[in-house]
């Protein structure tokens, strides 16, 4: 399961509305792909289609899609949003990551 903090929910809601998506009907797709300075990087986008290989979760009124392969890397992750002086953006607090890069956008196991 993936959890969504209150700050991430607010930002997701605003961005979804801005891009023509509906928080109550559409999804946040979270995934992992090869790449980044630590070996694996996170993907985050909006979607309105569920595929046969997706796992579906809901936390804090945010509907989340994760493909089965990515789920193995993301189980237990908390999606947060940081708007501080050190940079703005979504932050993945992933208990499975043994090493992360300085920007937090990639990790390794």
PDB file of N, CA, C and O in Angstrom, residues 44-108:
ATOM      1  N   UNK A  44       5.517   9.645 -11.642  1.00  0.00           N
ATOM      2  CA  UNK A  44       4.264  10.115 -11.062  1.00  0.00           C
ATOM      3  C   UNK A  44       3.516  10.863 -12.154  1.00  0.00           C
ATOM      4  O   UNK A  44       4.041  11.788 -12.758  1.00  0.00           O
ATOM      5  N   UNK A  45       2.276  10.425 -12.434  1.00  0.00           N
ATOM      6  CA  UNK A  45       1.453  11.092 -13.441  1.00  0.00           C
ATOM      7  C   UNK A  45      -0.009  10.806 -13.144  1.00  0.00           C
ATOM      8  O   UNK A  45      -0.326   9.972 -12.305  1.00  0.00           O
ATOM      9  N   UNK A  46      -0.897  11.478 -13.849  1.00  0.00           N
ATOM     10  CA  UNK A  46      -2.327  11.273 -13.678  1.00  0.00           C
ATOM     11  C   UNK A  46      -2.831  10.352 -14.771  1.00  0.00           C
ATOM     12  O   UNK A  46      -2.305  10.324 -15.874  1.00  0.00           O
ATOM     13  N   UNK A  47      -3.881   9.595 -14.451  1.00  0.00           N
ATOM     14  CA  UNK A  47      -4.410   8.622 -15.402  1.00  0.00           C
ATOM     15  C   UNK A  47      -5.894   8.429 -15.121  1.00  0.00           C
ATOM     16  O   UNK A  47      -6.361   8.636 -14.005  1.00  0.00           O
ATOM     17  N   UNK A  48      -6.621   8.013 -16.158  1.00  0.00           N
ATOM     18  CA  UNK A  48      -8.038   7.688 -15.973  1.00  0.00           C
ATOM     19  C   UNK A  48      -8.351   6.277 -16.479  1.00  0.00           C
ATOM     20  O   UNK A  48      -9.501   5.919 -16.635  1.00  0.00           O
ATOM     21  N   UNK A  49      -7.295   5.485 -16.723  1.00  0.00           N
ATOM     22  CA  UNK A  49      -7.449   4.115 -17.209  1.00  0.00           C
ATOM     23  C   UNK A  49      -6.744   3.128 -16.277  1.00  0.00           C
ATOM     24  O   UNK A  49      -5.606   3.364 -15.885  1.00  0.00           O
ATOM     25  N   UNK A  50      -7.413   2.034 -15.973  1.00  0.00           N
ATOM     26  CA  UNK A  50      -6.815   0.958 -15.167  1.00  0.00           C
ATOM     27  C   UNK A  50      -6.490  -0.191 -16.105  1.00  0.00           C
ATOM     28  O   UNK A  50      -7.329  -0.591 -16.915  1.00  0.00           O
ATOM     29  N   UNK A  51      -5.279  -0.738 -15.989  1.00  0.00           N
ATOM     30  CA  UNK A  51      -4.927  -1.906 -16.800  1.00  0.00           C
ATOM     31  C   UNK A  51      -5.016  -3.162 -15.941  1.00  0.00           C
ATOM     32  O   UNK A  51      -5.123  -3.097 -14.711  1.00  0.00           O
ATOM     33  N   UNK A  52      -4.951  -4.313 -16.583  1.00  0.00           N
ATOM     34  CA  UNK A  52      -5.054  -5.590 -15.878  1.00  0.00           C
ATOM     35  C   UNK A  52      -3.904  -5.818 -14.905  1.00  0.00           C
ATOM     36  O   UNK A  52      -4.020  -6.605 -13.973  1.00  0.00           O
ATOM     37  N   UNK A  53      -2.776  -5.149 -15.119  1.00  0.00           N
ATOM     38  CA  UNK A  53      -1.608  -5.359 -14.261  1.00  0.00           C
ATOM     39  C   UNK A  53      -1.501  -4.333 -13.134  1.00  0.00           C
ATOM     40  O   UNK A  53      -0.507  -4.323 -12.416  1.00  0.00           O
ATOM     41  N   UNK A  54      -2.518  -3.493 -12.966  1.00  0.00           N
ATOM     42  CA  UNK A  54      -2.486  -2.452 -11.936  1.00  0.00           C
ATOM     43  C   UNK A  54      -3.051  -2.937 -10.611  1.00  0.00           C
ATOM     44  O   UNK A  54      -4.017  -3.693 -10.570  1.00  0.00           O
ATOM     45  N   UNK A  55      -2.437  -2.436  -9.543  1.00  0.00           N
ATOM     46  CA  UNK A  55      -3.019  -2.552  -8.211  1.00  0.00           C
ATOM     47  C   UNK A  55      -3.625  -1.188  -7.905  1.00  0.00           C
ATOM     48  O   UNK A  55      -3.044  -0.162  -8.257  1.00  0.00           O
ATOM     49  N   UNK A  56      -4.786  -1.175  -7.273  1.00  0.00           N
ATOM     50  CA  UNK A  56      -5.502   0.067  -6.992  1.00  0.00           C
ATOM     51  C   UNK A  56      -5.581   0.263  -5.481  1.00  0.00           C
ATOM     52  O   UNK A  56      -5.936  -0.661  -4.753  1.00  0.00           O
ATOM     53  N   UNK A  57      -5.227   1.465  -5.038  1.00  0.00           N
ATOM     54  CA  UNK A  57      -5.284   1.814  -3.618  1.00  0.00           C
ATOM     55  C   UNK A  57      -5.993   3.149  -3.484  1.00  0.00           C
ATOM     56  O   UNK A  57      -6.050   3.922  -4.431  1.00  0.00           O
ATOM     57  N   UNK A  58      -6.468   3.416  -2.287  1.00  0.00           N
ATOM     58  CA  UNK A  58      -6.990   4.747  -1.986  1.00  0.00           C
ATOM     59  C   UNK A  58      -6.527   5.115  -0.588  1.00  0.00           C
ATOM     60  O   UNK A  58      -6.661   4.323   0.349  1.00  0.00           O
ATOM     61  N   UNK A  59      -5.933   6.298  -0.476  1.00  0.00           N
ATOM     62  CA  UNK A  59      -5.525   6.803   0.826  1.00  0.00           C
ATOM     63  C   UNK A  59      -5.747   8.307   0.842  1.00  0.00           C
ATOM     64  O   UNK A  59      -5.411   8.999  -0.128  1.00  0.00           O
ATOM     65  N   UNK A  60      -6.329   8.806   1.902  1.00  0.00           N
ATOM     66  CA  UNK A  60      -6.555  10.238   2.076  1.00  0.00           C
ATOM     67  C   UNK A  60      -7.339  10.811   0.882  1.00  0.00           C
ATOM     68  O   UNK A  60      -7.041  11.903   0.401  1.00  0.00           O
ATOM     69  N   UNK A  61      -8.302  10.032   0.391  1.00  0.00           N
ATOM     70  CA  UNK A  61      -9.174  10.404  -0.730  1.00  0.00           C
ATOM     71  C   UNK A  61      -8.442  10.533  -2.066  1.00  0.00           C
ATOM     72  O   UNK A  61      -8.964  11.129  -3.012  1.00  0.00           O
ATOM     73  N   UNK A  62      -7.241   9.991  -2.175  1.00  0.00           N
ATOM     74  CA  UNK A  62      -6.496   9.973  -3.429  1.00  0.00           C
ATOM     75  C   UNK A  62      -6.464   8.535  -3.927  1.00  0.00           C
ATOM     76  O   UNK A  62      -6.073   7.621  -3.201  1.00  0.00           O
ATOM     77  N   UNK A  63      -6.902   8.346  -5.169  1.00  0.00           N
ATOM     78  CA  UNK A  63      -6.916   7.015  -5.789  1.00  0.00           C
ATOM     79  C   UNK A  63      -5.590   6.807  -6.513  1.00  0.00           C
ATOM     80  O   UNK A  63      -5.184   7.637  -7.314  1.00  0.00           O
ATOM     81  N   UNK A  64      -4.931   5.691  -6.210  1.00  0.00           N
ATOM     82  CA  UNK A  64      -3.570   5.440  -6.689  1.00  0.00           C
ATOM     83  C   UNK A  64      -3.528   4.165  -7.512  1.00  0.00           C
ATOM     84  O   UNK A  64      -4.096   3.144  -7.119  1.00  0.00           O
ATOM     85  N   UNK A  65      -2.829   4.225  -8.646  1.00  0.00           N
ATOM     86  CA  UNK A  65      -2.566   3.049  -9.479  1.00  0.00           C
ATOM     87  C   UNK A  65      -1.079   2.741  -9.440  1.00  0.00           C
ATOM     88  O   UNK A  65      -0.252   3.648  -9.573  1.00  0.00           O
ATOM     89  N   UNK A  66      -0.754   1.468  -9.267  1.00  0.00           N
ATOM     90  CA  UNK A  66       0.640   1.018  -9.308  1.00  0.00           C
ATOM     91  C   UNK A  66       0.678  -0.279 -10.095  1.00  0.00           C
ATOM     92  O   UNK A  66      -0.078  -1.212  -9.795  1.00  0.00           O
ATOM     93  N   UNK A  67       1.564  -0.350 -11.111  1.00  0.00           N
ATOM     94  CA  UNK A  67       1.684  -1.617 -11.833  1.00  0.00           C
ATOM     95  C   UNK A  67       2.349  -2.643 -10.911  1.00  0.00           C
ATOM     96  O   UNK A  67       3.061  -2.286  -9.969  1.00  0.00           O
ATOM     97  N   UNK A  68       2.087  -3.926 -11.165  1.00  0.00           N
ATOM     98  CA  UNK A  68       2.549  -4.986 -10.262  1.00  0.00           C
ATOM     99  C   UNK A  68       4.057  -4.993 -10.070  1.00  0.00           C
ATOM    100  O   UNK A  68       4.547  -5.240  -8.982  1.00  0.00           O
ATOM    101  N   UNK A  69       4.815  -4.713 -11.120  1.00  0.00           N
ATOM    102  CA  UNK A  69       6.271  -4.700 -11.013  1.00  0.00           C
ATOM    103  C   UNK A  69       6.739  -3.584 -10.080  1.00  0.00           C
ATOM    104  O   UNK A  69       7.577  -3.793  -9.199  1.00  0.00           O
ATOM    105  N   UNK A  70       6.200  -2.401 -10.253  1.00  0.00           N
ATOM    106  CA  UNK A  70       6.588  -1.268  -9.412  1.00  0.00           C
ATOM    107  C   UNK A  70       6.155  -1.453  -7.968  1.00  0.00           C
ATOM    108  O   UNK A  70       6.819  -0.982  -7.043  1.00  0.00           O
ATOM    109  N   UNK A  71       5.040  -2.139  -7.763  1.00  0.00           N
ATOM    110  CA  UNK A  71       4.517  -2.324  -6.415  1.00  0.00           C
ATOM    111  C   UNK A  71       5.545  -2.968  -5.493  1.00  0.00           C
ATOM    112  O   UNK A  71       5.671  -2.585  -4.330  1.00  0.00           O
ATOM    113  N   UNK A  72       6.315  -3.911  -6.008  1.00  0.00           N
ATOM    114  CA  UNK A  72       7.327  -4.593  -5.194  1.00  0.00           C
ATOM    115  C   UNK A  72       8.348  -3.608  -4.628  1.00  0.00           C
ATOM    116  O   UNK A  72       8.859  -3.802  -3.531  1.00  0.00           O
ATOM    117  N   UNK A  73       8.634  -2.543  -5.366  1.00  0.00           N
ATOM    118  CA  UNK A  73       9.595  -1.544  -4.918  1.00  0.00           C
ATOM    119  C   UNK A  73       8.963  -0.470  -4.036  1.00  0.00           C
ATOM    120  O   UNK A  73       9.667   0.225  -3.303  1.00  0.00           O
ATOM    121  N   UNK A  74       7.655  -0.298  -4.130  1.00  0.00           N
ATOM    122  CA  UNK A  74       6.990   0.839  -3.500  1.00  0.00           C
ATOM    123  C   UNK A  74       6.152   0.507  -2.269  1.00  0.00           C
ATOM    124  O   UNK A  74       5.645   1.431  -1.619  1.00  0.00           O
ATOM    125  N   UNK A  75       5.987  -0.760  -1.948  1.00  0.00           N
ATOM    126  CA  UNK A  75       5.130  -1.122  -0.822  1.00  0.00           C
ATOM    127  C   UNK A  75       5.594  -0.400   0.454  1.00  0.00           C
ATOM    128  O   UNK A  75       6.778  -0.359   0.759  1.00  0.00           O
ATOM    129  N   UNK A  76       4.659   0.265   1.115  1.00  0.00           N
ATOM    130  CA  UNK A  76       4.954   0.989   2.342  1.00  0.00           C
ATOM    131  C   UNK A  76       5.399   2.427   2.137  1.00  0.00           C
ATOM    132  O   UNK A  76       5.657   3.144   3.099  1.00  0.00           O
ATOM    133  N   UNK A  77       5.470   2.896   0.900  1.00  0.00           N
ATOM    134  CA  UNK A  77       5.932   4.247   0.605  1.00  0.00           C
ATOM    135  C   UNK A  77       4.890   5.290   1.000  1.00  0.00           C
ATOM    136  O   UNK A  77       3.692   5.062   0.887  1.00  0.00           O
ATOM    137  N   UNK A  78       5.372   6.422   1.458  1.00  0.00           N
ATOM    138  CA  UNK A  78       4.509   7.560   1.767  1.00  0.00           C
ATOM    139  C   UNK A  78       4.845   8.671   0.772  1.00  0.00           C
ATOM    140  O   UNK A  78       6.003   9.079   0.659  1.00  0.00           O
ATOM    141  N   UNK A  79       3.834   9.139   0.048  1.00  0.00           N
ATOM    142  CA  UNK A  79       3.995  10.241  -0.888  1.00  0.00           C
ATOM    143  C   UNK A  79       3.738  11.537  -0.139  1.00  0.00           C
ATOM    144  O   UNK A  79       2.685  11.715   0.457  1.00  0.00           O
ATOM    145  N   UNK A  80       4.745  12.424  -0.160  1.00  0.00           N
ATOM    146  CA  UNK A  80       4.619  13.711   0.508  1.00  0.00           C
ATOM    147  C   UNK A  80       4.927  14.820  -0.483  1.00  0.00           C
ATOM    148  O   UNK A  80       5.449  14.567  -1.564  1.00  0.00           O
ATOM    149  N   UNK A  81       4.599  16.052  -0.098  1.00  0.00           N
ATOM    150  CA  UNK A  81       4.929  17.199  -0.926  1.00  0.00           C
ATOM    151  C   UNK A  81       5.671  18.200  -0.070  1.00  0.00           C
ATOM    152  O   UNK A  81       5.247  18.535   1.030  1.00  0.00           O
ATOM    153  N   UNK A  82       6.804  18.662  -0.579  1.00  0.00           N
ATOM    154  CA  UNK A  82       7.613  19.634   0.136  1.00  0.00           C
ATOM    155  C   UNK A  82       7.654  20.920  -0.661  1.00  0.00           C
ATOM    156  O   UNK A  82       7.979  20.904  -1.849  1.00  0.00           O
ATOM    157  N   UNK A  83       7.345  22.014  -0.014  1.00  0.00           N
ATOM    158  CA  UNK A  83       7.389  23.298  -0.686  1.00  0.00           C
ATOM    159  C   UNK A  83       8.377  24.238  -0.020  1.00  0.00           C
ATOM    160  O   UNK A  83       8.241  25.434  -0.111  1.00  0.00           O
ATOM    161  N   UNK A  84       9.381  23.684   0.646  1.00  0.00           N
ATOM    162  CA  UNK A  84      10.335  24.490   1.400  1.00  0.00           C
ATOM    163  C   UNK A  84      11.406  25.141   0.549  1.00  0.00           C
ATOM    164  O   UNK A  84      11.424  25.037  -0.675  1.00  0.00           O
ATOM    165  N   UNK A  85      12.328  25.802   1.218  1.00  0.00           N
ATOM    166  CA  UNK A  85      13.412  26.528   0.552  1.00  0.00           C
ATOM    167  C   UNK A  85      14.376  25.602  -0.181  1.00  0.00           C
ATOM    168  O   UNK A  85      15.050  26.018  -1.112  1.00  0.00           O
ATOM    169  N   UNK A  86      14.466  24.353   0.234  1.00  0.00           N
ATOM    170  CA  UNK A  86      15.391  23.411  -0.404  1.00  0.00           C
ATOM    171  C   UNK A  86      14.828  22.829  -1.692  1.00  0.00           C
ATOM    172  O   UNK A  86      15.425  21.941  -2.269  1.00  0.00           O
ATOM    173  N   UNK A  87      13.712  23.282  -2.114  1.00  0.00           N
ATOM    174  CA  UNK A  87      13.129  22.794  -3.355  1.00  0.00           C
ATOM    175  C   UNK A  87      11.695  22.386  -3.163  1.00  0.00           C
ATOM    176  O   UNK A  87      11.277  22.008  -2.079  1.00  0.00           O
ATOM    177  N   UNK A  88      10.953  22.484  -4.242  1.00  0.00           N
ATOM    178  CA  UNK A  88       9.552  22.091  -4.217  1.00  0.00           C
ATOM    179  C   UNK A  88       9.400  20.798  -4.979  1.00  0.00           C
ATOM    180  O   UNK A  88      10.090  20.558  -5.961  1.00  0.00           O
ATOM    181  N   UNK A  89       8.472  19.984  -4.538  1.00  0.00           N
ATOM    182  CA  UNK A  89       8.170  18.787  -5.290  1.00  0.00           C
ATOM    183  C   UNK A  89       7.678  17.657  -4.420  1.00  0.00           C
ATOM    184  O   UNK A  89       7.648  17.747  -3.193  1.00  0.00           O
ATOM    185  N   UNK A  90       7.292  16.589  -5.092  1.00  0.00           N
ATOM    186  CA  UNK A  90       6.833  15.397  -4.396  1.00  0.00           C
ATOM    187  C   UNK A  90       8.038  14.625  -3.878  1.00  0.00           C
ATOM    188  O   UNK A  90       9.079  14.552  -4.537  1.00  0.00           O
ATOM    189  N   UNK A  91       7.868  14.069  -2.698  1.00  0.00           N
ATOM    190  CA  UNK A  91       8.924  13.303  -2.046  1.00  0.00           C
ATOM    191  C   UNK A  91       8.384  11.911  -1.766  1.00  0.00           C
ATOM    192  O   UNK A  91       7.285  11.761  -1.235  1.00  0.00           O
ATOM    193  N   UNK A  92       9.154  10.897  -2.139  1.00  0.00           N
ATOM    194  CA  UNK A  92       8.792   9.509  -1.877  1.00  0.00           C
ATOM    195  C   UNK A  92       9.574   9.029  -0.666  1.00  0.00           C
ATOM    196  O   UNK A  92      10.790   8.875  -0.742  1.00  0.00           O
ATOM    197  N   UNK A  93       8.899   8.817   0.457  1.00  0.00           N
ATOM    198  CA  UNK A  93       9.546   8.235   1.632  1.00  0.00           C
ATOM    199  C   UNK A  93       9.355   6.727   1.539  1.00  0.00           C
ATOM    200  O   UNK A  93       8.315   6.190   1.914  1.00  0.00           O
ATOM    201  N   UNK A  94      10.380   6.080   0.983  1.00  0.00           N
ATOM    202  CA  UNK A  94      10.314   4.662   0.642  1.00  0.00           C
ATOM    203  C   UNK A  94      11.138   3.844   1.626  1.00  0.00           C
ATOM    204  O   UNK A  94      12.366   3.933   1.624  1.00  0.00           O
ATOM    205  N   UNK A  95      10.489   3.026   2.466  1.00  0.00           N
ATOM    206  CA  UNK A  95      11.232   2.226   3.440  1.00  0.00           C
ATOM    207  C   UNK A  95      12.073   1.120   2.797  1.00  0.00           C
ATOM    208  O   UNK A  95      12.952   0.555   3.446  1.00  0.00           O
ATOM    209  N   UNK A  96      11.848   0.825   1.532  1.00  0.00           N
ATOM    210  CA  UNK A  96      12.592  -0.224   0.828  1.00  0.00           C
ATOM    211  C   UNK A  96      13.901   0.279   0.244  1.00  0.00           C
ATOM    212  O   UNK A  96      14.777  -0.510  -0.096  1.00  0.00           O
ATOM    213  N   UNK A  97      14.037   1.594   0.092  1.00  0.00           N
ATOM    214  CA  UNK A  97      15.233   2.174  -0.521  1.00  0.00           C
ATOM    215  C   UNK A  97      16.393   2.118   0.465  1.00  0.00           C
ATOM    216  O   UNK A  97      16.290   2.606   1.582  1.00  0.00           O
ATOM    217  N   UNK A  98      17.487   1.520   0.027  1.00  0.00           N
ATOM    218  CA  UNK A  98      18.669   1.457   0.885  1.00  0.00           C
ATOM    219  C   UNK A  98      19.600   2.634   0.627  1.00  0.00           C
ATOM    220  O   UNK A  98      20.408   2.986   1.467  1.00  0.00           O
ATOM    221  N   UNK A  99      19.477   3.238  -0.559  1.00  0.00           N
ATOM    222  CA  UNK A  99      20.291   4.394  -0.907  1.00  0.00           C
ATOM    223  C   UNK A  99      19.467   5.289  -1.823  1.00  0.00           C
ATOM    224  O   UNK A  99      18.801   4.803  -2.728  1.00  0.00           O
ATOM    225  N   UNK A 100      19.521   6.588  -1.581  1.00  0.00           N
ATOM    226  CA  UNK A 100      18.834   7.540  -2.458  1.00  0.00           C
ATOM    227  C   UNK A 100      19.833   8.586  -2.918  1.00  0.00           C
ATOM    228  O   UNK A 100      20.845   8.823  -2.273  1.00  0.00           O
ATOM    229  N   UNK A 101      19.522   9.210  -4.037  1.00  0.00           N
ATOM    230  CA  UNK A 101      20.400  10.282  -4.523  1.00  0.00           C
ATOM    231  C   UNK A 101      20.106  11.558  -3.751  1.00  0.00           C
ATOM    232  O   UNK A 101      19.129  11.638  -3.008  1.00  0.00           O
ATOM    233  N   UNK A 102      20.910  12.570  -3.948  1.00  0.00           N
ATOM    234  CA  UNK A 102      20.748  13.831  -3.246  1.00  0.00           C
ATOM    235  C   UNK A 102      19.435  14.530  -3.520  1.00  0.00           C
ATOM    236  O   UNK A 102      18.875  15.176  -2.641  1.00  0.00           O
ATOM    237  N   UNK A 103      18.907  14.386  -4.722  1.00  0.00           N
ATOM    238  CA  UNK A 103      17.657  15.079  -5.044  1.00  0.00           C
ATOM    239  C   UNK A 103      16.432  14.271  -4.629  1.00  0.00           C
ATOM    240  O   UNK A 103      15.318  14.781  -4.660  1.00  0.00           O
ATOM    241  N   UNK A 104      16.602  12.997  -4.291  1.00  0.00           N
ATOM    242  CA  UNK A 104      15.497  12.172  -3.852  1.00  0.00           C
ATOM    243  C   UNK A 104      14.650  11.595  -4.970  1.00  0.00           C
ATOM    244  O   UNK A 104      13.608  11.004  -4.720  1.00  0.00           O
ATOM    245  N   UNK A 105      15.077  11.760  -6.217  1.00  0.00           N
ATOM    246  CA  UNK A 105      14.291  11.286  -7.333  1.00  0.00           C
ATOM    247  C   UNK A 105      14.671   9.876  -7.791  1.00  0.00           C
ATOM    248  O   UNK A 105      14.015   9.306  -8.633  1.00  0.00           O
ATOM    249  N   UNK A 106      15.762   9.346  -7.248  1.00  0.00           N
ATOM    250  CA  UNK A 106      16.127   7.983  -7.603  1.00  0.00           C
ATOM    251  C   UNK A 106      16.622   7.250  -6.361  1.00  0.00           C
ATOM    252  O   UNK A 106      16.953   7.865  -5.344  1.00  0.00           O
ATOM    253  N   UNK A 107      16.655   5.927  -6.466  1.00  0.00           N
ATOM    254  CA  UNK A 107      17.020   5.103  -5.321  1.00  0.00           C
ATOM    255  C   UNK A 107      17.556   3.764  -5.784  1.00  0.00           C
ATOM    256  O   UNK A 107      17.474   3.409  -6.966  1.00  0.00           O
ATOM    257  N   UNK A 108      18.090   3.009  -4.839  1.00  0.00           N
ATOM    258  CA  UNK A 108      18.500   1.632  -5.124  1.00  0.00           C
ATOM    259  C   UNK A 108      18.115   0.774  -3.930  1.00  0.00           C
ATOM    260  O   UNK A 108      17.898   1.260  -2.830  1.00  0.00           O
TER     261      UNK A 108
END
